[in-house]
PDB file of C-alpha atoms and ligand atoms in Angstrom:
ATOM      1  CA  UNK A   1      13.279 -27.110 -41.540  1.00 50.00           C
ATOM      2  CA  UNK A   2      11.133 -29.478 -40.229  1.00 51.00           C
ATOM      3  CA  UNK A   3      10.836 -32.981 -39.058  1.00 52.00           C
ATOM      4  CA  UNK A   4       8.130 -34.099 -41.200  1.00 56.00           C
ATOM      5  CA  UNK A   5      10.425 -33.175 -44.347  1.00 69.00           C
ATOM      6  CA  UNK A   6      12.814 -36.846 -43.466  1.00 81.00           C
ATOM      7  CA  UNK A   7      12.052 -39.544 -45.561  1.00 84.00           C
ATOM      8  CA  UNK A   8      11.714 -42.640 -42.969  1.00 83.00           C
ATOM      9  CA  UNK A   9      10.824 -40.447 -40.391  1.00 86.00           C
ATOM     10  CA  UNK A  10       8.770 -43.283 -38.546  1.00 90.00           C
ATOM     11  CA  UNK A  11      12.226 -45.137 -37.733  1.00 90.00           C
ATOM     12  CA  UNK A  12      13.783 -42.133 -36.031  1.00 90.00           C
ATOM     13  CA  UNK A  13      12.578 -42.713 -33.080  1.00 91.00           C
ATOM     14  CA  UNK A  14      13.780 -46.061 -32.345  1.00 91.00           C
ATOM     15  CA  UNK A  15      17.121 -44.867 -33.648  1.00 93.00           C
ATOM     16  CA  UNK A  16      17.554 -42.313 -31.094  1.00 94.00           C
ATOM     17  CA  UNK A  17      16.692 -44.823 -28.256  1.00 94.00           C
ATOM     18  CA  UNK A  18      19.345 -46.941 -29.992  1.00 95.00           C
ATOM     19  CA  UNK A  19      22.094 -43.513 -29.325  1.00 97.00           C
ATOM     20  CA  UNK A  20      20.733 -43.501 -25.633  1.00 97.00           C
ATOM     21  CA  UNK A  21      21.595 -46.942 -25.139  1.00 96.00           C
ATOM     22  CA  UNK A  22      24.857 -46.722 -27.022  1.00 96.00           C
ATOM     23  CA  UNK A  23      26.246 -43.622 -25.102  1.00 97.00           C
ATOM     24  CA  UNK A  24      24.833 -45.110 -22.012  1.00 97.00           C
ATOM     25  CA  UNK A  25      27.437 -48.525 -22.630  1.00 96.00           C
ATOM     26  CA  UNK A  26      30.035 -45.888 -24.060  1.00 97.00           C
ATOM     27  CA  UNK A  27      30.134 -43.145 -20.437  1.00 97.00           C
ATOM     28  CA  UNK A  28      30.211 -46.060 -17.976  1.00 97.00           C
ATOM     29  CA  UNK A  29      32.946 -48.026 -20.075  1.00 96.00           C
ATOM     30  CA  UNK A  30      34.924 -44.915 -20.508  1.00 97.00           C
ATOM     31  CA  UNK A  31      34.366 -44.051 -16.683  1.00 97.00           C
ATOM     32  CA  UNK A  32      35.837 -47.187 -15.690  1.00 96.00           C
ATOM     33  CA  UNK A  33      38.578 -47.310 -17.698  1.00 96.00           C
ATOM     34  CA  UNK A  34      39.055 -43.525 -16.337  1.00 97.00           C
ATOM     35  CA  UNK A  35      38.939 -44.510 -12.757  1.00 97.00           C
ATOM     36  CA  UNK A  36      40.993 -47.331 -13.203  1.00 96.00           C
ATOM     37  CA  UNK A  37      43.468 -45.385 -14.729  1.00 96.00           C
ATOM     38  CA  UNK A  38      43.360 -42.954 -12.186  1.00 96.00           C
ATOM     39  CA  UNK A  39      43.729 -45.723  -9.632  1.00 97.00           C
ATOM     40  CA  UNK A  40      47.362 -47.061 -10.944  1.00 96.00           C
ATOM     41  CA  UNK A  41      49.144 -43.948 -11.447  1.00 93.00           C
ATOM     42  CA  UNK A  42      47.426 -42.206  -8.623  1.00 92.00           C
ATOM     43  CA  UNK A  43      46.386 -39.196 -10.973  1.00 92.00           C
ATOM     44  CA  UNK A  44      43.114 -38.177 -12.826  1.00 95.00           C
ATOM     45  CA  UNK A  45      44.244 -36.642 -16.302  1.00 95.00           C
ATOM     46  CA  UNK A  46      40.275 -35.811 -16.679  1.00 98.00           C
ATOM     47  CA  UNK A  47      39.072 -32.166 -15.832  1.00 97.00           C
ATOM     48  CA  UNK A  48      35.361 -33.191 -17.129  1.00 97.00           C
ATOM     49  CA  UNK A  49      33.209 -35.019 -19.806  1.00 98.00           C
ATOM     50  CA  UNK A  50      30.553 -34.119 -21.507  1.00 98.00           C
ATOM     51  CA  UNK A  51      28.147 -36.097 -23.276  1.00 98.00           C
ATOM     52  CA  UNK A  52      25.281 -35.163 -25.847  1.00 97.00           C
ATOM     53  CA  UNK A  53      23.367 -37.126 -28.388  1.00 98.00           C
ATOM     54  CA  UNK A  54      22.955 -34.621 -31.379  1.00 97.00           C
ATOM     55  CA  UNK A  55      19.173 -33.261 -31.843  1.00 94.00           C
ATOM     56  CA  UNK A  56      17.344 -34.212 -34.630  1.00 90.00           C
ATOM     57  CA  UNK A  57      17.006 -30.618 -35.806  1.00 90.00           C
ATOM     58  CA  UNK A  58      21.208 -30.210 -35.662  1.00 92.00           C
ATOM     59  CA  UNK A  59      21.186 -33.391 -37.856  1.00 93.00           C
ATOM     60  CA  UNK A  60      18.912 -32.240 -40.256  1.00 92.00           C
ATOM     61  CA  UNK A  61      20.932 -28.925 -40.522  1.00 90.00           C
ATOM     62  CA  UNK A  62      24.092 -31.107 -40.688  1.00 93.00           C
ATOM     63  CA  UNK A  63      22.901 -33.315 -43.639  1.00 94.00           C
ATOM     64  CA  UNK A  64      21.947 -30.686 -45.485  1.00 93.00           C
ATOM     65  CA  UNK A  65      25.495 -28.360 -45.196  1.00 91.00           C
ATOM     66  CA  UNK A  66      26.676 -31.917 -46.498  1.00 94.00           C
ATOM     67  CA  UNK A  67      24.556 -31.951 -48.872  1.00 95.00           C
ATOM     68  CA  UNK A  68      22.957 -34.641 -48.500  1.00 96.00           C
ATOM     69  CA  UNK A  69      18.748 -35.604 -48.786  1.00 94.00           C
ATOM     70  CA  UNK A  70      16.503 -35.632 -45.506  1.00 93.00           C
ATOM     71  CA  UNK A  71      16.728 -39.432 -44.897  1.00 93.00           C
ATOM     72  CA  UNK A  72      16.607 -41.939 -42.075  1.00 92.00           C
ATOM     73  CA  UNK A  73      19.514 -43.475 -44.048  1.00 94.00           C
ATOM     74  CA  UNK A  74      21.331 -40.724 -44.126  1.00 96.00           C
ATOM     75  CA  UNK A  75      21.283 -40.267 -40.925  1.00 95.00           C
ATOM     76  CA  UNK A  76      22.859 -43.443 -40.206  1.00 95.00           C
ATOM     77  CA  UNK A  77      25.021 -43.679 -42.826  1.00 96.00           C
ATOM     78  CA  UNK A  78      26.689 -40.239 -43.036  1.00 97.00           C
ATOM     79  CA  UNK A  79      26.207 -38.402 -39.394  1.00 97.00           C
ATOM     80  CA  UNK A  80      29.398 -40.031 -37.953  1.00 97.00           C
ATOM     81  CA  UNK A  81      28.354 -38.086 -34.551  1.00 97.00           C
ATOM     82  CA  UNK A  82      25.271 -38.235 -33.491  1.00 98.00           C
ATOM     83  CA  UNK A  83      26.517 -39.628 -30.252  1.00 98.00           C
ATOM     84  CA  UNK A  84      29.195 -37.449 -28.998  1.00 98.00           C
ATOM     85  CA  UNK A  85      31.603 -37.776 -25.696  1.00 98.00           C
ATOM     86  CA  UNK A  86      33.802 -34.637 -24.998  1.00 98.00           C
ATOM     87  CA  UNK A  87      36.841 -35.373 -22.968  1.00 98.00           C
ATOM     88  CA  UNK A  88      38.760 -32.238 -21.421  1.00 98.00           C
ATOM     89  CA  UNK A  89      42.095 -33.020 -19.883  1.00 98.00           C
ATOM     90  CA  UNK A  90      44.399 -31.051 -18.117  1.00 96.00           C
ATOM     91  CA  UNK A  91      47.783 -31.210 -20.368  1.00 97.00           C
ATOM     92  CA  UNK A  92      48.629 -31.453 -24.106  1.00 97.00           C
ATOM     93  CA  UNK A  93      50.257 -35.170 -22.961  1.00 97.00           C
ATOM     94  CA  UNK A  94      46.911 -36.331 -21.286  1.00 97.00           C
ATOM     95  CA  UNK A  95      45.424 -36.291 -24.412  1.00 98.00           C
ATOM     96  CA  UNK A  96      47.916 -38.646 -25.894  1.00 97.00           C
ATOM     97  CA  UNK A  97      46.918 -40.928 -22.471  1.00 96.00           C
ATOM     98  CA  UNK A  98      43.816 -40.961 -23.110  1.00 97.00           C
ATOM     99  CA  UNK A  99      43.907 -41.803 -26.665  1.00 97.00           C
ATOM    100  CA  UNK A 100      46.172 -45.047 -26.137  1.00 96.00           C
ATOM    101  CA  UNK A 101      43.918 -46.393 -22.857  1.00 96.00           C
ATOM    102  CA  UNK A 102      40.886 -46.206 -25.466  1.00 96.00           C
ATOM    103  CA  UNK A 103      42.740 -47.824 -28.156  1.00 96.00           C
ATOM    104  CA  UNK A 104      44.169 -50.665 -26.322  1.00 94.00           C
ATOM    105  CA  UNK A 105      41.223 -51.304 -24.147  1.00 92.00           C
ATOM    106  CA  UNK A 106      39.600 -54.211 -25.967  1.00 91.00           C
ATOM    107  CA  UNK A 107      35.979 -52.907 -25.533  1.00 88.00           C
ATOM    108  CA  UNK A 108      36.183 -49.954 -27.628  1.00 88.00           C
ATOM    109  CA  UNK A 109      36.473 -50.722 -31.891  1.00 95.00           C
ATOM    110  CA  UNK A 110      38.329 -48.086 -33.420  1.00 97.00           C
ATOM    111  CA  UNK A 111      36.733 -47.091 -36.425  1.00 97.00           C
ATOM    112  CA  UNK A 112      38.365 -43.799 -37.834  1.00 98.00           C
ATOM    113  CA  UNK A 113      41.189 -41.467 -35.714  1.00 98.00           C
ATOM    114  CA  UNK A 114      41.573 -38.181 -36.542  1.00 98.00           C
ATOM    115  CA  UNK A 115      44.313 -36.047 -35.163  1.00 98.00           C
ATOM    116  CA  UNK A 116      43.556 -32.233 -35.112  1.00 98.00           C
ATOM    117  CA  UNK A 117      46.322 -31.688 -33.125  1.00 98.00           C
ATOM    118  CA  UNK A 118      49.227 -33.026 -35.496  1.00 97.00           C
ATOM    119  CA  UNK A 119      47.488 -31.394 -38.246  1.00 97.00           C
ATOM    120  CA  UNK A 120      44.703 -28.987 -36.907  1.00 97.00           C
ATOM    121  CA  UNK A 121      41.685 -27.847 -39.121  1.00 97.00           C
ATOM    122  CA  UNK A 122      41.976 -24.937 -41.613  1.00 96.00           C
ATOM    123  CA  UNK A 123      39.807 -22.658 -39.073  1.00 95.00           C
ATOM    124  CA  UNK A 124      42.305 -23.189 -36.437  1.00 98.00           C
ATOM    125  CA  UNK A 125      40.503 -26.228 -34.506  1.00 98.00           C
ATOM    126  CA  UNK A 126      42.591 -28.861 -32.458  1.00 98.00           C
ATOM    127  CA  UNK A 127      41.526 -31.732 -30.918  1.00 98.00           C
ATOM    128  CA  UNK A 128      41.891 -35.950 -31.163  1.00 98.00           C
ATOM    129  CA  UNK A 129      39.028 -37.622 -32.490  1.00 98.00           C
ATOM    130  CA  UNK A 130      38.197 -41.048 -32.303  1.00 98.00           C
ATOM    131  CA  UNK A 131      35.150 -43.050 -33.940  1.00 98.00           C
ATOM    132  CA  UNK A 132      34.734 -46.008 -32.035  1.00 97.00           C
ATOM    133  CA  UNK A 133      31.290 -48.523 -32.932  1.00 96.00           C
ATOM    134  CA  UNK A 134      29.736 -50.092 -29.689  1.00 95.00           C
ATOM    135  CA  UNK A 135      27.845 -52.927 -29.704  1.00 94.00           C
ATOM    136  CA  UNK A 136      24.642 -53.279 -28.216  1.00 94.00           C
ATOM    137  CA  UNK A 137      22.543 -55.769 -28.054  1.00 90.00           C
ATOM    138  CA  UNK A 138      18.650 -55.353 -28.887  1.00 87.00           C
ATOM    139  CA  UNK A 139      16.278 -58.276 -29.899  1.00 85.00           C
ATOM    140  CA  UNK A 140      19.074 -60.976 -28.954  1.00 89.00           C
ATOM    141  CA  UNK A 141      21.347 -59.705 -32.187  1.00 93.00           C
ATOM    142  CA  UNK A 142      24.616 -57.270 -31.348  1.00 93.00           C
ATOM    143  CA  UNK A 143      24.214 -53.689 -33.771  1.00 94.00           C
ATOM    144  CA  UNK A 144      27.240 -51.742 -33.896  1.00 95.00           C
ATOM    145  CA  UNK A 145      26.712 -47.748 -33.242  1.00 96.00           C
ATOM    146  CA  UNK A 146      29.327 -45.310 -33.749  1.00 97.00           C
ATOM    147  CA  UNK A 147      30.042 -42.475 -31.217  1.00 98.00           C
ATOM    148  CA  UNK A 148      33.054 -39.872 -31.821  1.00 98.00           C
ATOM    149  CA  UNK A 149      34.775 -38.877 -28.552  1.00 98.00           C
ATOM    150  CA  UNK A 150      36.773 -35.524 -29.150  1.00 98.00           C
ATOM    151  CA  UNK A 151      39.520 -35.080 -26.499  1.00 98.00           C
ATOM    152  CA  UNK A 152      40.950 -31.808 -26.279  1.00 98.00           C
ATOM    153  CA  UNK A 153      42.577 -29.703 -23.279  1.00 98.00           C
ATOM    154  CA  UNK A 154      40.840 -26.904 -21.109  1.00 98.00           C
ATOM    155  CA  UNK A 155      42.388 -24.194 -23.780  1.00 98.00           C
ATOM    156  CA  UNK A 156      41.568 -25.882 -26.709  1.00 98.00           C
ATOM    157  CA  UNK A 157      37.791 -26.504 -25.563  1.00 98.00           C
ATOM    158  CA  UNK A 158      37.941 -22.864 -24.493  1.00 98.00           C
ATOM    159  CA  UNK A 159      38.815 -22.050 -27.893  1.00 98.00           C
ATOM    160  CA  UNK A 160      36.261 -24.296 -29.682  1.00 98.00           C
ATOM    161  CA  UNK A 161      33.217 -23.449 -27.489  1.00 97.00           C
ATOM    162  CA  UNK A 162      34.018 -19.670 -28.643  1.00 97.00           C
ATOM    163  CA  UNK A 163      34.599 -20.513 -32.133  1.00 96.00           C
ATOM    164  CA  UNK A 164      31.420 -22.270 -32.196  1.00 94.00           C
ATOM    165  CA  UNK A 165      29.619 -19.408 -30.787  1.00 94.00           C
ATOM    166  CA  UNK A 166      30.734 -16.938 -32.699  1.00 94.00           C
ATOM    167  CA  UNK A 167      30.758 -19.365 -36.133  1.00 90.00           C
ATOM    168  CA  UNK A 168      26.873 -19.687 -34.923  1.00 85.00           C
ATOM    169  CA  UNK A 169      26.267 -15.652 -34.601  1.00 85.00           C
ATOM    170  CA  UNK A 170      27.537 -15.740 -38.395  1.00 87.00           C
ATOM    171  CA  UNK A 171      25.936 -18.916 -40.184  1.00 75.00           C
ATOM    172  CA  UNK A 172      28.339 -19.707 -42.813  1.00 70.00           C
ATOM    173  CA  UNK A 173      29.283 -16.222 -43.795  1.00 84.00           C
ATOM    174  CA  UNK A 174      32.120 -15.524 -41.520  1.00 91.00           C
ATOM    175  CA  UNK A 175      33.793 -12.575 -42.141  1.00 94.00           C
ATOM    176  CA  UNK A 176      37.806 -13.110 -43.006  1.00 94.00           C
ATOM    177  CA  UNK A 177      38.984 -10.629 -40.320  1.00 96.00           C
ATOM    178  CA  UNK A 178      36.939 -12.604 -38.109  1.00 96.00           C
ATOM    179  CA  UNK A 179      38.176 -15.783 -38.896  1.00 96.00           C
ATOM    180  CA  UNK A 180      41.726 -14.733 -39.552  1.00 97.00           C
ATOM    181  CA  UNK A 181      41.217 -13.479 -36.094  1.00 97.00           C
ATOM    182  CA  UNK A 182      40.013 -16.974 -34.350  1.00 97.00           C
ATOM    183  CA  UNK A 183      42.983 -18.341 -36.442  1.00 98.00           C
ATOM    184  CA  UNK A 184      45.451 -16.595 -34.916  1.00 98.00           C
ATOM    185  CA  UNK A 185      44.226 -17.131 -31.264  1.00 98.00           C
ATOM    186  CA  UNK A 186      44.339 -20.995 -31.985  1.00 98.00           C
ATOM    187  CA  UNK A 187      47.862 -20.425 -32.905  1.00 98.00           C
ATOM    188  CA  UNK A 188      48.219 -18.857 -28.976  1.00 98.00           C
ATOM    189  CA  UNK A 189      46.134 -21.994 -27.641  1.00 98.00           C
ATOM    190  CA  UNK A 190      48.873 -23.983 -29.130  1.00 98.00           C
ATOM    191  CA  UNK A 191      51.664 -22.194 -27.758  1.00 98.00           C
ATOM    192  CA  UNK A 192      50.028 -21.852 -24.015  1.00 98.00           C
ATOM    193  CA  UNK A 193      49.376 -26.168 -23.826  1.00 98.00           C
ATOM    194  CA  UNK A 194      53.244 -26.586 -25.476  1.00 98.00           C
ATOM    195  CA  UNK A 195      54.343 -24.175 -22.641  1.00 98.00           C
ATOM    196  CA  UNK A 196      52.022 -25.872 -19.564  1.00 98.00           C
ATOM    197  CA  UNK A 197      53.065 -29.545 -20.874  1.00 97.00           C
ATOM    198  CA  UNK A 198      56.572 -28.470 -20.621  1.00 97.00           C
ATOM    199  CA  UNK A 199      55.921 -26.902 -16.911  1.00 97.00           C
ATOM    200  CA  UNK A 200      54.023 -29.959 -16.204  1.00 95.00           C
ATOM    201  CA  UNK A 201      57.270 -32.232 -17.113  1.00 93.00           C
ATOM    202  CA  UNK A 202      59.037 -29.905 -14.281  1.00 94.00           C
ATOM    203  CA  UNK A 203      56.434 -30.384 -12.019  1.00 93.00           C
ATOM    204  CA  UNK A 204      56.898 -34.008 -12.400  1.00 88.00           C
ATOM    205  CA  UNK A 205      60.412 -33.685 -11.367  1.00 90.00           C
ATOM    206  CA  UNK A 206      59.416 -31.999  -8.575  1.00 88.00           C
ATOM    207  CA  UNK A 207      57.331 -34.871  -7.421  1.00 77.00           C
ATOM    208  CA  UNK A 208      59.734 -37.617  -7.592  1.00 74.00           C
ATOM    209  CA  UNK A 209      62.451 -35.656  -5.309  1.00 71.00           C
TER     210      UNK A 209
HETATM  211  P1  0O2 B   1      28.575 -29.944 -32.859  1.00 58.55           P
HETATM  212  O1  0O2 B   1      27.591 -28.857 -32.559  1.00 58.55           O
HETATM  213  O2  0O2 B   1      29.790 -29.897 -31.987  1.00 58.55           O
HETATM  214  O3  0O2 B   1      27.947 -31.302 -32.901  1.00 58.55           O
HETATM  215  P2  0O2 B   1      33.038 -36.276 -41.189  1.00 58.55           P
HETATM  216  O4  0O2 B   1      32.395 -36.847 -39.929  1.00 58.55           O
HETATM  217  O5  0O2 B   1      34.471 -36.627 -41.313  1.00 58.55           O
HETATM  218  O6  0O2 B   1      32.213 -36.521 -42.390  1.00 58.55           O
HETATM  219  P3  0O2 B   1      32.720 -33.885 -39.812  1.00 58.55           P
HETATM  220  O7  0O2 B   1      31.432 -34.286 -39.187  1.00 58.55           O
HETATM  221  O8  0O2 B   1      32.854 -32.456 -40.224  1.00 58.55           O
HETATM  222  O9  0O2 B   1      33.001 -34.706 -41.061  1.00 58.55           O
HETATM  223  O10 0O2 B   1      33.886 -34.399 -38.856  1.00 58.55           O
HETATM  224  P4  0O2 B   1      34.930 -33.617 -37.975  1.00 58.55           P
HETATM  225  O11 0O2 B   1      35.266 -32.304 -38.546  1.00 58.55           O
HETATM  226  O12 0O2 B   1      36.047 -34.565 -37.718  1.00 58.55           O
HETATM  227  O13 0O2 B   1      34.169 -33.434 -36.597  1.00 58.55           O
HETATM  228  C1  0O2 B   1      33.031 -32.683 -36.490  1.00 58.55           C
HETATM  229  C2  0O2 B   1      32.936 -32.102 -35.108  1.00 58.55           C
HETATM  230  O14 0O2 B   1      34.202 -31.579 -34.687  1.00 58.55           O
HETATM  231  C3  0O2 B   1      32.003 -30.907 -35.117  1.00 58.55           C
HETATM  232  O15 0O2 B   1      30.690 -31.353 -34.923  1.00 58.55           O
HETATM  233  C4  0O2 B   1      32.537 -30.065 -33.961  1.00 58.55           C
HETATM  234  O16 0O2 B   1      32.125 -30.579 -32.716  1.00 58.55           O
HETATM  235  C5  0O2 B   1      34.032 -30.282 -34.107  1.00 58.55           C
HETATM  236  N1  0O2 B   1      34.630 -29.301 -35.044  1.00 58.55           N
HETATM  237  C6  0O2 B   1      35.172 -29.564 -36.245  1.00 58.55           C
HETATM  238  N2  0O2 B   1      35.646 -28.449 -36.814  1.00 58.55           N
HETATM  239  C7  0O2 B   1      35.404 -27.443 -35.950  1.00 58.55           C
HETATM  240  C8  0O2 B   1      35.694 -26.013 -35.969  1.00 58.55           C
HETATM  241  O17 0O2 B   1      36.253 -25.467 -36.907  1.00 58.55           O
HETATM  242  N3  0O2 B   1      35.282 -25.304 -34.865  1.00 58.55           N
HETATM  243  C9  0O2 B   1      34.657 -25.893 -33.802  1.00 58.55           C
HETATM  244  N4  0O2 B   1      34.305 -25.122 -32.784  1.00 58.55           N
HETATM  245  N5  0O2 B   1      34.374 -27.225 -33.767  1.00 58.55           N
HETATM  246  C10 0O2 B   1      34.741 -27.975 -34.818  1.00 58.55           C
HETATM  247  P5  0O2 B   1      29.501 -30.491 -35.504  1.00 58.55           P
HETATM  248  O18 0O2 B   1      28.404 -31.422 -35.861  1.00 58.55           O
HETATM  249  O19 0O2 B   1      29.971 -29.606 -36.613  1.00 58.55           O
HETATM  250  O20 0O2 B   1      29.057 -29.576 -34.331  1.00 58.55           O
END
């Protein structure tokens, strides 16, 4: 696939300086609120963030799985993340922290929230997702551009980052025992953050003695 084959091709690049922009606003708001955070309670619940605005070449492949034409419109319209912020926290509770600070900080406009930890996705993936839109302003008007931030523990990244390698390896045909396999691991992901949440709340204990 190539990127001649997108109809509107000529706008793409001033979309993607319109991602850079928007996950420029997005990593130093989120940093702040991070710090800040960390700053009244005297602990970080953040291992690490990453941050990637998806390639033109993954959206292409993306639109099409979806069925959906080549288009510049497309693009906008059904690509919910092309800008993408990966929070990793520490414990299964962390997550939960970091999901209300976003919600009730009045810069961020929730858009869509997608719990795949409640209810986790048939191939075994957990994580929150969020879709926030964040304005920017460009020619003296304010555009709104959405940006999903996944946040997920160290073992449930561990588990996705494999997933996605191996899903990769396969393209779409993934063999059952392979994904009955990956399945079943997510189910011991699950039970490892439900047991080092509930050593955590000891810990915790331990600290105010
Ligand atoms: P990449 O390479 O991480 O960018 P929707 O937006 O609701 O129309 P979509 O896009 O499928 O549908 O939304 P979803 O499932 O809420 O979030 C998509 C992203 O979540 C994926 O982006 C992955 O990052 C992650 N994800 C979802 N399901 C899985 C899974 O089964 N395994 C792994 N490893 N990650 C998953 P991309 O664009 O698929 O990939």
């Amino acid at each position: 696939m190539t990127y001649t084959s997108i109809i509107g091709k000529e706008k793409i690049p001033e979309l993607m300086l319109k991602y850079e922009f928007a996950l420029n606003i997005l990593e130093t708001q989120l940093n702040i609120l991070i710090k800040e955070f960390s700053f009244l309670h005297g602990y970080n619940p953040v291992e690490h963030i990453k941050s990637r605005i998806k390639e033109e070449a993954s959206a292409l492949k993306k639109l099409e799985q979806k069925g959906y034409a080549l288009t510049y419109y497309n693009i906008v319209k059904h690509l919910h993340d092309m800008i993408g912020i990966r929070i990793v926290c520490s414990f299964l509770s962390d997550i939960y922290d970091i999901v209300d600070l976003i919600k009730s900080s009045p810069q961020f406009q929730l858009k869509e929230e997608k719990d795949y930890i409640k209810y986790p996705k048939e191939s075994g993936y957990i994580s929150y997702h969020l879709l926030v839109l964040v304005p920017i302003c460009l020619n003296n008007t304010i555009e709104y551009v959405e940006a999903e931030i996944q946040i997920r523990t160290m073992a449930m990244d561990f588990w996705a980052s494999l997933d996605h390698k191996i899903q990769y390896k396969f393209s779409k045909d993934l063999p059952k025992e392979i994904s009955e396999q990956l399945y079943d691991f997510s189910l011991d992901i699950r039970h490892l953050d439900q047991k080092m949440n509930q050593l955590n709340q000891i810990v915790k204990l331990y600290d105010k003695k």
